[in-house]
JSON list of C-alpha atoms in Angstrom, two decimals:
[
{"chain": "H", "resi": 4, "resn": "MET", "atom": "CA", "xyz": [153.50, 124.65, 72.75]},
{"chain": "H", "resi": 5, "resn": "SER", "atom": "CA", "xyz": [155.66, 121.73, 73.66]},
{"chain": "H", "resi": 6, "resn": "GLY", "atom": "CA", "xyz": [158.84, 120.11, 72.44]},
{"chain": "H", "resi": 7, "resn": "ALA", "atom": "CA", "xyz": [161.76, 121.84, 70.75]},
{"chain": "H", "resi": 8, "resn": "PRO", "atom": "CA", "xyz": [161.21, 125.36, 69.40]},
{"chain": "H", "resi": 9, "resn": "PRO", "atom": "CA", "xyz": [160.43, 125.32, 65.66]},
{"chain": "H", "resi": 10, "resn": "LEU", "atom": "CA", "xyz": [162.97, 128.00, 64.73]},
{"chain": "H", "resi": 11, "resn": "SER", "atom": "CA", "xyz": [166.51, 128.26, 66.03]},
{"chain": "H", "resi": 12, "resn": "GLU", "atom": "CA", "xyz": [169.09, 130.94, 65.17]},
{"chain": "H", "resi": 13, "resn": "PRO", "atom": "CA", "xyz": [171.66, 130.84, 67.98]},
{"chain": "H", "resi": 14, "resn": "ILE", "atom": "CA", "xyz": [174.42, 133.39, 68.39]},
{"chain": "H", "resi": 15, "resn": "ARG", "atom": "CA", "xyz": [177.22, 133.25, 70.92]},
{"chain": "H", "resi": 16, "resn": "LEU", "atom": "CA", "xyz": [177.86, 136.20, 73.22]},
{"chain": "H", "resi": 17, "resn": "ASN", "atom": "CA", "xyz": [181.39, 136.58, 71.84]},
{"chain": "H", "resi": 18, "resn": "GLN", "atom": "CA", "xyz": [179.89, 137.27, 68.36]},
{"chain": "H", "resi": 19, "resn": "ILE", "atom": "CA", "xyz": [178.02, 140.39, 69.52]},
{"chain": "H", "resi": 20, "resn": "GLY", "atom": "CA", "xyz": [180.92, 142.83, 69.94]},
{"chain": "H", "resi": 21, "resn": "ALA", "atom": "CA", "xyz": [179.58, 146.41, 69.82]},
{"chain": "H", "resi": 22, "resn": "GLY", "atom": "CA", "xyz": [176.32, 145.12, 68.36]},
{"chain": "H", "resi": 23, "resn": "LEU", "atom": "CA", "xyz": [174.95, 142.52, 65.97]},
{"chain": "H", "resi": 24, "resn": "THR", "atom": "CA", "xyz": [171.98, 142.78, 63.61]},
{"chain": "H", "resi": 25, "resn": "ARG", "atom": "CA", "xyz": [170.27, 139.82, 61.96]},
{"chain": "H", "resi": 26, "resn": "ARG", "atom": "CA", "xyz": [167.29, 139.38, 59.69]},
{"chain": "H", "resi": 27, "resn": "ILE", "atom": "CA", "xyz": [165.45, 136.11, 60.14]},
{"chain": "H", "resi": 28, "resn": "GLU", "atom": "CA", "xyz": [163.13, 135.09, 57.32]},
{"chain": "H", "resi": 29, "resn": "PRO", "atom": "CA", "xyz": [162.06, 131.45, 57.69]},
{"chain": "H", "resi": 30, "resn": "ASP", "atom": "CA", "xyz": [161.39, 129.38, 54.57]},
{"chain": "H", "resi": 31, "resn": "GLU", "atom": "CA", "xyz": [158.01, 127.75, 53.91]},
{"chain": "H", "resi": 32, "resn": "ALA", "atom": "CA", "xyz": [158.80, 124.56, 55.85]},
{"chain": "H", "resi": 33, "resn": "GLN", "atom": "CA", "xyz": [159.98, 126.57, 58.87]},
{"chain": "H", "resi": 34, "resn": "ARG", "atom": "CA", "xyz": [156.87, 128.80, 58.70]},
{"chain": "H", "resi": 35, "resn": "ARG", "atom": "CA", "xyz": [154.67, 125.68, 58.68]},
{"chain": "H", "resi": 36, "resn": "ALA", "atom": "CA", "xyz": [156.52, 124.41, 61.78]},
{"chain": "H", "resi": 37, "resn": "VAL", "atom": "CA", "xyz": [156.03, 127.77, 63.53]},
{"chain": "H", "resi": 38, "resn": "ALA", "atom": "CA", "xyz": [152.33, 127.74, 62.54]},
{"chain": "H", "resi": 39, "resn": "ARG", "atom": "CA", "xyz": [151.89, 124.27, 64.10]},
{"chain": "H", "resi": 40, "resn": "TRP", "atom": "CA", "xyz": [153.80, 125.38, 67.22]},
{"chain": "H", "resi": 41, "resn": "LEU", "atom": "CA", "xyz": [151.52, 128.42, 67.65]},
{"chain": "H", "resi": 42, "resn": "ASP", "atom": "CA", "xyz": [148.33, 126.58, 66.57]},
{"chain": "H", "resi": 43, "resn": "LEU", "atom": "CA", "xyz": [147.81, 128.79, 63.52]},
{"chain": "H", "resi": 44, "resn": "GLN", "atom": "CA", "xyz": [145.95, 127.79, 60.37]},
{"chain": "H", "resi": 45, "resn": "SER", "atom": "CA", "xyz": [148.83, 129.26, 58.35]},
{"chain": "H", "resi": 46, "resn": "LEU", "atom": "CA", "xyz": [151.79, 131.59, 58.50]},
{"chain": "H", "resi": 47, "resn": "ASP", "atom": "CA", "xyz": [152.20, 133.04, 55.01]},
{"chain": "H", "resi": 48, "resn": "ALA", "atom": "CA", "xyz": [154.99, 135.50, 55.86]},
{"chain": "H", "resi": 49, "resn": "PHE", "atom": "CA", "xyz": [157.28, 135.98, 58.84]},
{"chain": "H", "resi": 50, "resn": "VAL", "atom": "CA", "xyz": [160.27, 138.31, 59.12]},
{"chain": "H", "resi": 51, "resn": "ALA", "atom": "CA", "xyz": [162.17, 139.32, 62.23]},
{"chain": "H", "resi": 52, "resn": "GLU", "atom": "CA", "xyz": [164.78, 142.09, 62.21]},
{"chain": "H", "resi": 53, "resn": "MET", "atom": "CA", "xyz": [166.74, 141.87, 65.45]},
{"chain": "H", "resi": 54, "resn": "THR", "atom": "CA", "xyz": [169.65, 143.74, 67.03]},
{"chain": "H", "resi": 55, "resn": "VAL", "atom": "CA", "xyz": [171.60, 142.58, 70.07]},
{"chain": "H", "resi": 56, "resn": "ALA", "atom": "CA", "xyz": [173.84, 145.14, 71.76]},
{"chain": "H", "resi": 57, "resn": "PRO", "atom": "CA", "xyz": [175.62, 145.50, 75.09]},
{"chain": "H", "resi": 58, "resn": "ALA", "atom": "CA", "xyz": [173.55, 147.30, 77.72]},
{"chain": "H", "resi": 59, "resn": "PRO", "atom": "CA", "xyz": [174.50, 148.82, 81.10]},
{"chain": "H", "resi": 60, "resn": "VAL", "atom": "CA", "xyz": [173.48, 145.47, 82.62]},
{"chain": "H", "resi": 61, "resn": "GLY", "atom": "CA", "xyz": [173.75, 142.52, 80.23]},
{"chain": "H", "resi": 62, "resn": "TRP", "atom": "CA", "xyz": [172.49, 142.95, 76.68]},
{"chain": "H", "resi": 63, "resn": "SER", "atom": "CA", "xyz": [169.54, 144.50, 74.92]},
{"chain": "H", "resi": 64, "resn": "LEU", "atom": "CA", "xyz": [167.59, 142.64, 72.23]},
{"chain": "H", "resi": 65, "resn": "SER", "atom": "CA", "xyz": [165.41, 144.89, 70.12]},
{"chain": "H", "resi": 66, "resn": "GLY", "atom": "CA", "xyz": [163.72, 144.47, 66.83]},
{"chain": "H", "resi": 67, "resn": "ARG", "atom": "CA", "xyz": [160.67, 144.30, 64.68]},
{"chain": "H", "resi": 68, "resn": "ILE", "atom": "CA", "xyz": [158.52, 141.34, 63.72]},
{"chain": "H", "resi": 69, "resn": "MET", "atom": "CA", "xyz": [156.27, 141.31, 60.68]},
{"chain": "H", "resi": 70, "resn": "ALA", "atom": "CA", "xyz": [153.94, 138.46, 59.84]},
{"chain": "H", "resi": 71, "resn": "ASP", "atom": "CA", "xyz": [150.85, 137.48, 57.90]},
{"chain": "H", "resi": 72, "resn": "ALA", "atom": "CA", "xyz": [149.10, 134.73, 59.84]},
{"chain": "H", "resi": 73, "resn": "VAL", "atom": "CA", "xyz": [145.71, 133.07, 59.89]},
{"chain": "H", "resi": 74, "resn": "GLN", "atom": "CA", "xyz": [144.29, 132.18, 63.30]},
{"chain": "H", "resi": 75, "resn": "SER", "atom": "CA", "xyz": [141.14, 130.18, 64.05]},
{"chain": "H", "resi": 76, "resn": "CYS", "atom": "CA", "xyz": [138.09, 131.96, 65.43]},
{"chain": "H", "resi": 77, "resn": "GLY", "atom": "CA", "xyz": [137.60, 130.87, 69.03]},
{"chain": "H", "resi": 78, "resn": "LEU", "atom": "CA", "xyz": [133.86, 130.43, 68.44]},
{"chain": "H", "resi": 79, "resn": "THR", "atom": "CA", "xyz": [133.41, 129.20, 64.88]},
{"chain": "H", "resi": 80, "resn": "LEU", "atom": "CA", "xyz": [136.92, 127.99, 63.91]},
{"chain": "H", "resi": 81, "resn": "ALA", "atom": "CA", "xyz": [136.59, 130.20, 60.81]},
{"chain": "H", "resi": 82, "resn": "PRO", "atom": "CA", "xyz": [139.87, 131.67, 59.51]},
{"chain": "H", "resi": 83, "resn": "VAL", "atom": "CA", "xyz": [140.82, 135.02, 61.03]},
{"chain": "H", "resi": 84, "resn": "PRO", "atom": "CA", "xyz": [143.62, 136.84, 59.16]},
{"chain": "H", "resi": 85, "resn": "ALA", "atom": "CA", "xyz": [146.15, 138.66, 61.33]},
{"chain": "H", "resi": 86, "resn": "ARG", "atom": "CA", "xyz": [148.74, 141.15, 60.10]},
{"chain": "H", "resi": 87, "resn": "ILE", "atom": "CA", "xyz": [151.50, 141.73, 62.64]},
{"chain": "H", "resi": 88, "resn": "ASP", "atom": "CA", "xyz": [153.97, 144.62, 62.52]},
{"chain": "H", "resi": 89, "resn": "GLN", "atom": "CA", "xyz": [155.36, 145.22, 65.97]},
{"chain": "H", "resi": 90, "resn": "THR", "atom": "CA", "xyz": [158.57, 146.40, 67.60]},
{"chain": "H", "resi": 91, "resn": "PHE", "atom": "CA", "xyz": [159.96, 145.04, 70.85]},
{"chain": "H", "resi": 92, "resn": "ARG", "atom": "CA", "xyz": [162.83, 145.46, 73.30]},
{"chain": "H", "resi": 93, "resn": "ILE", "atom": "CA", "xyz": [163.88, 143.01, 75.99]},
{"chain": "H", "resi": 94, "resn": "GLY", "atom": "CA", "xyz": [166.77, 142.88, 78.39]},
{"chain": "H", "resi": 95, "resn": "LEU", "atom": "CA", "xyz": [169.04, 139.85, 78.62]},
{"chain": "H", "resi": 96, "resn": "VAL", "atom": "CA", "xyz": [171.40, 138.85, 81.41]},
{"chain": "H", "resi": 97, "resn": "GLU", "atom": "CA", "xyz": [173.72, 135.91, 81.71]},
{"chain": "H", "resi": 98, "resn": "ALA", "atom": "CA", "xyz": [172.61, 133.23, 84.16]},
{"chain": "H", "resi": 99, "resn": "ARG", "atom": "CA", "xyz": [175.02, 132.87, 87.06]},
{"chain": "H", "resi": 100, "resn": "GLU", "atom": "CA", "xyz": [176.28, 129.37, 87.77]},
{"chain": "H", "resi": 101, "resn": "ASN", "atom": "CA", "xyz": [175.63, 129.59, 91.53]},
{"chain": "H", "resi": 102, "resn": "ASP", "atom": "CA", "xyz": [171.97, 130.48, 90.79]},
{"chain": "H", "resi": 103, "resn": "ALA", "atom": "CA", "xyz": [171.41, 127.32, 88.73]},
{"chain": "H", "resi": 104, "resn": "SER", "atom": "CA", "xyz": [169.81, 125.46, 91.64]},
{"chain": "H", "resi": 105, "resn": "GLU", "atom": "CA", "xyz": [167.43, 128.32, 92.42]},
{"chain": "H", "resi": 106, "resn": "VAL", "atom": "CA", "xyz": [164.58, 129.17, 90.10]},
{"chain": "H", "resi": 107, "resn": "GLU", "atom": "CA", "xyz": [163.26, 132.68, 90.52]},
{"chain": "H", "resi": 108, "resn": "VAL", "atom": "CA", "xyz": [159.86, 133.45, 89.08]},
{"chain": "H", "resi": 109, "resn": "SER", "atom": "CA", "xyz": [158.98, 137.08, 88.51]},
{"chain": "H", "resi": 110, "resn": "LEU", "atom": "CA", "xyz": [155.74, 138.54, 87.24]},
{"chain": "H", "resi": 111, "resn": "ASP", "atom": "CA", "xyz": [157.55, 141.79, 86.48]},
{"chain": "H", "resi": 112, "resn": "ASP", "atom": "CA", "xyz": [157.33, 142.48, 82.73]},
{"chain": "H", "resi": 113, "resn": "ASP", "atom": "CA", "xyz": [160.64, 144.37, 82.86]},
{"chain": "H", "resi": 114, "resn": "ALA", "atom": "CA", "xyz": [162.58, 141.43, 84.30]},
{"chain": "H", "resi": 115, "resn": "PRO", "atom": "CA", "xyz": [165.36, 140.44, 81.89]},
{"chain": "H", "resi": 116, "resn": "ASP", "atom": "CA", "xyz": [165.44, 137.06, 80.15]},
{"chain": "H", "resi": 117, "resn": "LEU", "atom": "CA", "xyz": [168.27, 134.73, 81.11]},
{"chain": "H", "resi": 118, "resn": "ILE", "atom": "CA", "xyz": [171.05, 133.78, 78.72]},
{"chain": "H", "resi": 119, "resn": "GLU", "atom": "CA", "xyz": [172.14, 130.19, 79.20]},
{"chain": "H", "resi": 120, "resn": "ASP", "atom": "CA", "xyz": [175.27, 128.48, 77.91]},
{"chain": "H", "resi": 121, "resn": "GLY", "atom": "CA", "xyz": [176.64, 131.80, 76.60]},
{"chain": "H", "resi": 122, "resn": "ARG", "atom": "CA", "xyz": [174.25, 131.95, 73.65]},
{"chain": "H", "resi": 123, "resn": "ILE", "atom": "CA", "xyz": [171.09, 133.76, 72.61]},
{"chain": "H", "resi": 124, "resn": "ASP", "atom": "CA", "xyz": [168.62, 131.99, 70.32]},
{"chain": "H", "resi": 125, "resn": "LEU", "atom": "CA", "xyz": [167.25, 134.75, 68.10]},
{"chain": "H", "resi": 126, "resn": "GLY", "atom": "CA", "xyz": [164.81, 132.31, 66.44]},
{"chain": "H", "resi": 127, "resn": "HIS", "atom": "CA", "xyz": [163.29, 131.42, 69.80]},
{"chain": "H", "resi": 128, "resn": "HIS", "atom": "CA", "xyz": [162.87, 135.10, 70.67]},
{"chain": "H", "resi": 129, "resn": "ALA", "atom": "CA", "xyz": [161.34, 135.84, 67.24]},
{"chain": "H", "resi": 130, "resn": "VAL", "atom": "CA", "xyz": [158.71, 133.11, 67.69]},
{"chain": "H", "resi": 131, "resn": "GLU", "atom": "CA", "xyz": [158.07, 134.23, 71.27]},
{"chain": "H", "resi": 132, "resn": "GLN", "atom": "CA", "xyz": [157.48, 137.84, 70.14]},
{"chain": "H", "resi": 133, "resn": "LEU", "atom": "CA", "xyz": [155.15, 136.63, 67.37]},
{"chain": "H", "resi": 134, "resn": "SER", "atom": "CA", "xyz": [153.22, 134.60, 69.94]},
{"chain": "H", "resi": 135, "resn": "LEU", "atom": "CA", "xyz": [152.86, 137.65, 72.18]},
{"chain": "H", "resi": 136, "resn": "ALA", "atom": "CA", "xyz": [151.65, 139.79, 69.27]},
{"chain": "H", "resi": 137, "resn": "LEU", "atom": "CA", "xyz": [148.85, 137.41, 68.22]},
{"chain": "H", "resi": 138, "resn": "ASP", "atom": "CA", "xyz": [145.30, 137.95, 69.45]},
{"chain": "H", "resi": 139, "resn": "PRO", "atom": "CA", "xyz": [144.77, 135.44, 72.29]},
{"chain": "H", "resi": 140, "resn": "PHE", "atom": "CA", "xyz": [141.00, 135.32, 71.55]},
{"chain": "H", "resi": 141, "resn": "PRO", "atom": "CA", "xyz": [140.57, 135.75, 67.79]},
{"chain": "H", "resi": 142, "resn": "ARG", "atom": "CA", "xyz": [137.01, 136.19, 66.53]},
{"chain": "H", "resi": 143, "resn": "ALA", "atom": "CA", "xyz": [135.68, 136.14, 63.00]},
{"chain": "H", "resi": 144, "resn": "PRO", "atom": "CA", "xyz": [133.68, 139.24, 62.05]},
{"chain": "H", "resi": 145, "resn": "GLY", "atom": "CA", "xyz": [130.11, 138.87, 63.33]},
{"chain": "H", "resi": 146, "resn": "ALA", "atom": "CA", "xyz": [130.88, 135.82, 65.50]},
{"chain": "H", "resi": 147, "resn": "GLU", "atom": "CA", "xyz": [129.03, 136.10, 68.80]},
{"chain": "H", "resi": 148, "resn": "PHE", "atom": "CA", "xyz": [128.75, 133.70, 71.67]},
{"chain": "H", "resi": 149, "resn": "THR", "atom": "CA", "xyz": [125.16, 132.77, 72.38]},
{"chain": "H", "resi": 150, "resn": "PRO", "atom": "CA", "xyz": [124.71, 130.62, 75.46]},
{"chain": "H", "resi": 151, "resn": "PRO", "atom": "CA", "xyz": [122.43, 127.64, 74.89]},
{"chain": "H", "resi": 152, "resn": "GLU", "atom": "CA", "xyz": [118.93, 127.90, 76.25]},
{"chain": "H", "resi": 153, "resn": "GLU", "atom": "CA", "xyz": [118.43, 125.95, 79.44]},
{"chain": "H", "resi": 154, "resn": "SER", "atom": "CA", "xyz": [115.93, 123.20, 79.11]},
{"chain": "H", "resi": 155, "resn": "ALA", "atom": "CA", "xyz": [113.79, 122.85, 82.22]},
{"chain": "H", "resi": 156, "resn": "GLU", "atom": "CA", "xyz": [114.05, 119.10, 82.09]},
{"chain": "H", "resi": 157, "resn": "ILE", "atom": "CA", "xyz": [117.87, 118.98, 82.23]},
{"chain": "H", "resi": 158, "resn": "SER", "atom": "CA", "xyz": [118.58, 122.10, 84.23]},
{"chain": "H", "resi": 159, "resn": "PRO", "atom": "CA", "xyz": [120.19, 121.35, 87.59]},
{"chain": "H", "resi": 160, "resn": "PHE", "atom": "CA", "xyz": [118.25, 124.32, 88.95]},
{"chain": "H", "resi": 161, "resn": "ALA", "atom": "CA", "xyz": [114.97, 122.75, 87.86]},
{"chain": "H", "resi": 162, "resn": "VAL", "atom": "CA", "xyz": [115.93, 119.58, 89.75]},
{"chain": "H", "resi": 163, "resn": "LEU", "atom": "CA", "xyz": [116.79, 121.60, 92.87]},
{"chain": "H", "resi": 164, "resn": "LYS", "atom": "CA", "xyz": [113.52, 123.52, 92.55]},
{"chain": "H", "resi": 165, "resn": "SER", "atom": "CA", "xyz": [111.53, 120.28, 92.36]},
{"chain": "H", "resi": 166, "resn": "LEU", "atom": "CA", "xyz": [113.32, 118.94, 95.44]},
{"chain": "H", "resi": 167, "resn": "LYS", "atom": "CA", "xyz": [112.44, 122.09, 97.33]},
{"chain": "H", "resi": 168, "resn": "ARG", "atom": "CA", "xyz": [108.78, 121.74, 96.33]},
{"chain": "H", "resi": 169, "resn": "ASP", "atom": "CA", "xyz": [108.78, 118.11, 97.47]},
{"chain": "H", "resi": 170, "resn": "GLY", "atom": "CA", "xyz": [110.28, 119.13, 100.80]},
{"chain": "H", "resi": 171, "resn": "ASP", "atom": "CA", "xyz": [107.71, 121.94, 101.29]},
{"chain": "H", "resi": 172, "resn": "GLY", "atom": "CA", "xyz": [104.76, 119.56, 101.03]},
{"chain": "H", "resi": 173, "resn": "ALA", "atom": "CA", "xyz": [106.00, 117.19, 103.75]}
]
């Protein structure tokens, strides 16, 4: 994943009020762009229902993503269909200007995402949640990894063994 996100649906914080709900349903061209971004064979359907609401600290972004995707098997490159139907909830806080020079990295899954420039990109979050829901190691049914047999003539261990034998005879 590099370059600009393939789907953008920005909202400004002043649009949220008591809460804001949006349904994002990318067209075919946008789904193809998302599929390329996520290295999918295809993305036949993708819908994100998202709600942003004020929270005790910052905002809460919750929703549901539904998708029909086709991934590539990690072993055979055969198509592996994936049906996604998952809910999510993440916290959002506004980035403070005086913290702009400091980058804080946290491995805590509950750490809130930062809001920059007073806007939240719902499209970016939808694609991110789809990415997290996909199988990181898809396998086609019956696909098994079989390590290649070591040939004695090319095995580095065979070479080391022969060196040891040569050294023993001296």
